[in-house]
Amino acid sequence: MLLRLPGVYPPQEDTWLLADALAAERLGRDSRVLDLCTGTGALSLRAAAIGARYVTAVDISRRAVVTTQLNAILHRHSIRVIQGDLTTPVQDQRFDVVISNPPYVPAHDDVLPTRGVERAWDAGVDGRVLLDRICTHAPRVLAESGVLLIAQSVLSGIEKTQSMLEEQGLSVEVVARAEIPFGRVLSARAALFEARGLIAPGQRTEEIVVLRAAKPSLDKEVM
Ligand SMILES: C[S@@+](CC[C@H](N)C(=O)[O-])C[C@H]1O[C@@H](n2cnc3c(N)ncnc32)[C@H](O)[C@@H]1O
């Protein structure tokens, strides 16, 4: 069971797709996991449940932070929860696994909401404002041989995520895919997406993917 304050993103298909990808990772005994954009903390809880020793959860929303703290207590897991902007509060730390299900829905404009539940999904015209920042900054907090797992829609361009991460020396692959029907938010934007050529006329499903980006070990970097 998960508690959830009003305005906090309810875990859904993208959350669970990422949770399954996380469960496929081999976490060492002292593994450090960073959950960027934690929401209810569902992914942090999963990380702790499968053996991560140090779990850090970051979200910009105060309600999400309080929700995650409550869920950590409820599930008796020790999770460090920080209110902040992506990797900014942890930029001098290193993690073995970084997981993120960030806002990635293409919006009407590039002005990001500063409050309300829309902050959980609106991500600028191309849906990439948060994704691009994560692609730039997450590799810097990855430990040697660390892994970034990131969920997004194909509507916000998986090729760009892949190329940005590869440019930083990471090996990238898509490890999970799911075709899901449009919910309320995407249904309301279907005409906009059709006009932009993001979806075919009448299309009312989107594909969600999880990308896995692995940082090489120092040995391999030297070679
Ligand atoms: C799609 S929800 C994902 C929540 C949760 N990880 C899950 O999978 O169910 C995205 C989350 O990102 C948070 N967020 C938005 N902008 C952020 C930022 N700049 N830094 C950190 N968190 C942010 C939102 O508050 C929201 O909780």
Coordinates of C-alpha atoms in Angstrom, one line a residue, residues 30-208:
D30 CA 26.5 -1.7 -0.5
S31 CA 24.7 -0.3 -3.5
R32 CA 23.7 3.3 -3.7
V33 CA 20.5 4.1 -5.6
L34 CA 19.3 7.6 -6.5
D35 CA 15.6 8.0 -7.5
L36 CA 15.2 11.3 -9.4
C37 CA 11.6 12.6 -9.5
T38 CA 10.4 10.2 -6.8
G39 CA 6.7 11.2 -6.5
T40 CA 5.3 8.7 -4.0
G41 CA 8.7 7.1 -3.6
A42 CA 7.4 3.9 -5.2
L43 CA 10.7 3.3 -7.0
S44 CA 12.8 4.1 -3.9
L45 CA 10.8 1.6 -2.0
R46 CA 11.3 -1.0 -4.7
A47 CA 15.1 -0.3 -4.6
A48 CA 15.2 -0.8 -0.9
A49 CA 13.1 -3.9 -1.0
I50 CA 15.4 -5.6 -3.5
G51 CA 18.5 -4.8 -1.4
A52 CA 19.8 -1.4 -2.1
R53 CA 21.6 -0.3 1.0
Y54 CA 21.5 3.5 0.5
V55 CA 18.5 4.9 -1.2
T56 CA 18.2 8.7 -2.0
A57 CA 15.0 10.1 -3.3
V58 CA 14.7 13.6 -4.8
D59 CA 11.7 15.6 -5.9
I60 CA 11.0 19.2 -6.4
S61 CA 7.5 18.9 -4.9
R62 CA 7.2 19.3 -1.1
R63 CA 4.1 17.1 -1.2
A64 CA 6.0 14.4 -3.0
V65 CA 8.8 14.6 -0.4
V66 CA 6.4 14.3 2.5
T67 CA 4.6 11.4 0.7
T68 CA 7.8 9.6 0.2
Q69 CA 8.9 10.1 3.8
L70 CA 5.5 8.7 5.0
N71 CA 5.8 5.7 2.7
A72 CA 9.3 5.0 3.8
I73 CA 8.1 4.9 7.5
L74 CA 5.1 2.8 6.5
H75 CA 7.2 0.2 4.7
R76 CA 10.0 0.4 7.3
H77 CA 12.7 1.3 4.8
S78 CA 15.4 3.8 5.4
I79 CA 15.3 6.3 2.5
R80 CA 17.0 9.7 2.4
V81 CA 14.4 12.1 0.9
I82 CA 15.5 15.5 -0.4
Q83 CA 13.4 18.3 -1.8
G84 CA 15.4 19.7 -4.8
D85 CA 15.9 20.1 -8.5
L86 CA 17.1 16.8 -10.1
T87 CA 20.8 16.1 -9.3
T88 CA 21.5 19.6 -7.8
P89 CA 21.3 18.5 -4.2
V90 CA 23.6 15.4 -4.7
Q91 CA 26.0 16.6 -7.4
D92 CA 29.1 15.8 -5.3
Q93 CA 27.9 12.3 -4.6
R94 CA 28.1 9.0 -6.6
F95 CA 25.5 6.3 -7.2
D96 CA 25.6 2.8 -8.6
V97 CA 22.1 3.1 -10.0
V98 CA 20.1 6.2 -10.9
I99 CA 16.5 5.7 -11.7
S100 CA 14.1 8.3 -13.1
N101 CA 10.6 8.5 -14.3
P102 CA 10.6 12.3 -15.1
P103 CA 8.0 14.5 -16.6
Y104 CA 8.1 13.8 -20.4
V105 CA 4.7 14.7 -21.9
P106 CA 4.9 17.2 -24.8
A107 CA 3.0 20.4 -23.7
H108 CA 1.5 23.4 -25.4
D109 CA 4.5 25.6 -24.5
D110 CA 7.9 25.5 -22.9
V111 CA 6.8 27.1 -19.6
L112 CA 7.0 24.5 -16.9
P113 CA 4.4 24.5 -14.2
T114 CA 5.7 25.5 -10.8
R115 CA 2.9 23.9 -8.8
G116 CA 0.1 21.5 -9.2
V117 CA 0.0 17.9 -10.4
E118 CA 0.9 19.1 -14.0
R119 CA 4.4 19.4 -12.7
A120 CA 4.6 15.6 -12.7
W121 CA 4.1 15.4 -16.5
D122 CA 4.4 18.7 -18.4
A123 CA 7.9 18.9 -20.0
G124 CA 7.9 21.6 -22.6
V125 CA 6.9 21.6 -26.3
D126 CA 9.1 18.6 -27.2
G127 CA 8.6 16.8 -23.8
R128 CA 12.4 17.0 -23.2
V129 CA 13.1 19.8 -20.8
L130 CA 13.7 17.4 -17.9
L131 CA 14.9 14.5 -20.0
D132 CA 17.7 16.7 -21.6
R133 CA 18.8 17.9 -18.2
I134 CA 18.9 14.4 -16.8
C135 CA 20.8 13.1 -19.8
T136 CA 23.4 15.9 -19.2
H137 CA 23.6 15.7 -15.4
A138 CA 22.8 12.1 -14.3
P139 CA 26.0 10.5 -15.9
R140 CA 28.0 12.9 -13.7
V141 CA 26.7 11.4 -10.5
L142 CA 27.0 7.8 -11.7
A143 CA 29.8 5.7 -10.1
E144 CA 32.2 3.7 -12.2
S145 CA 30.1 0.9 -13.9
G146 CA 27.0 2.7 -12.7
V147 CA 23.6 2.4 -14.5
L148 CA 21.0 4.9 -15.4
L149 CA 17.4 3.6 -15.9
I150 CA 15.1 6.2 -17.4
A151 CA 11.5 5.9 -18.5
Q152 CA 9.9 8.0 -21.2
S153 CA 7.4 8.0 -24.0
V154 CA 8.4 7.7 -27.7
L155 CA 6.5 10.9 -28.1
S156 CA 9.4 12.7 -26.5
G157 CA 12.1 11.2 -28.7
I158 CA 14.1 8.2 -27.5
E159 CA 16.8 8.7 -30.1
K160 CA 17.8 12.0 -28.6
T161 CA 18.0 10.4 -25.1
Q162 CA 20.1 7.6 -26.6
S163 CA 22.5 10.0 -28.5
M164 CA 22.9 12.4 -25.6
L165 CA 23.9 9.6 -23.2
E166 CA 26.1 7.9 -25.8
E167 CA 27.9 11.2 -26.3
Q168 CA 28.9 11.0 -22.6
G169 CA 30.4 7.6 -23.1
L170 CA 27.5 5.4 -21.9
S171 CA 26.3 2.3 -23.6
V172 CA 22.6 2.6 -24.1
E173 CA 19.8 0.0 -24.8
V174 CA 16.1 -0.1 -24.6
V175 CA 15.3 -2.8 -22.0
A176 CA 11.5 -2.5 -21.7
R177 CA 8.6 -1.4 -23.9
A178 CA 4.8 -1.1 -23.3
E179 CA 2.0 0.2 -25.5
I180 CA -0.5 1.9 -23.3
P181 CA -3.8 3.7 -24.0
F182 CA -3.9 7.5 -23.7
G183 CA -5.1 8.6 -20.3
R184 CA -6.9 11.8 -19.5
V185 CA -4.0 14.2 -20.1
L186 CA -2.9 12.7 -23.4
S187 CA -6.4 12.3 -24.7
A188 CA -6.9 16.1 -24.2
R189 CA -3.8 16.7 -26.2
A190 CA -4.4 14.2 -29.0
A191 CA -5.4 16.9 -31.5
L192 CA -2.2 18.8 -30.7
F193 CA -0.1 15.7 -31.2
E194 CA -1.8 14.9 -34.4
A195 CA -1.2 18.5 -35.7
R196 CA 2.5 18.2 -34.8
G197 CA 2.7 14.8 -36.5
L198 CA 3.7 13.1 -33.3
I199 CA 0.9 10.5 -33.7
A200 CA -1.1 9.1 -36.6
P201 CA -4.7 10.4 -37.0
G202 CA -6.9 8.5 -34.6
Q203 CA -4.0 7.0 -32.7
R204 CA -4.8 6.9 -29.0
T205 CA -2.0 4.9 -27.6
E206 CA 1.6 5.7 -26.8
E207 CA 4.7 3.5 -26.3
I208 CA 6.6 3.8 -23.1

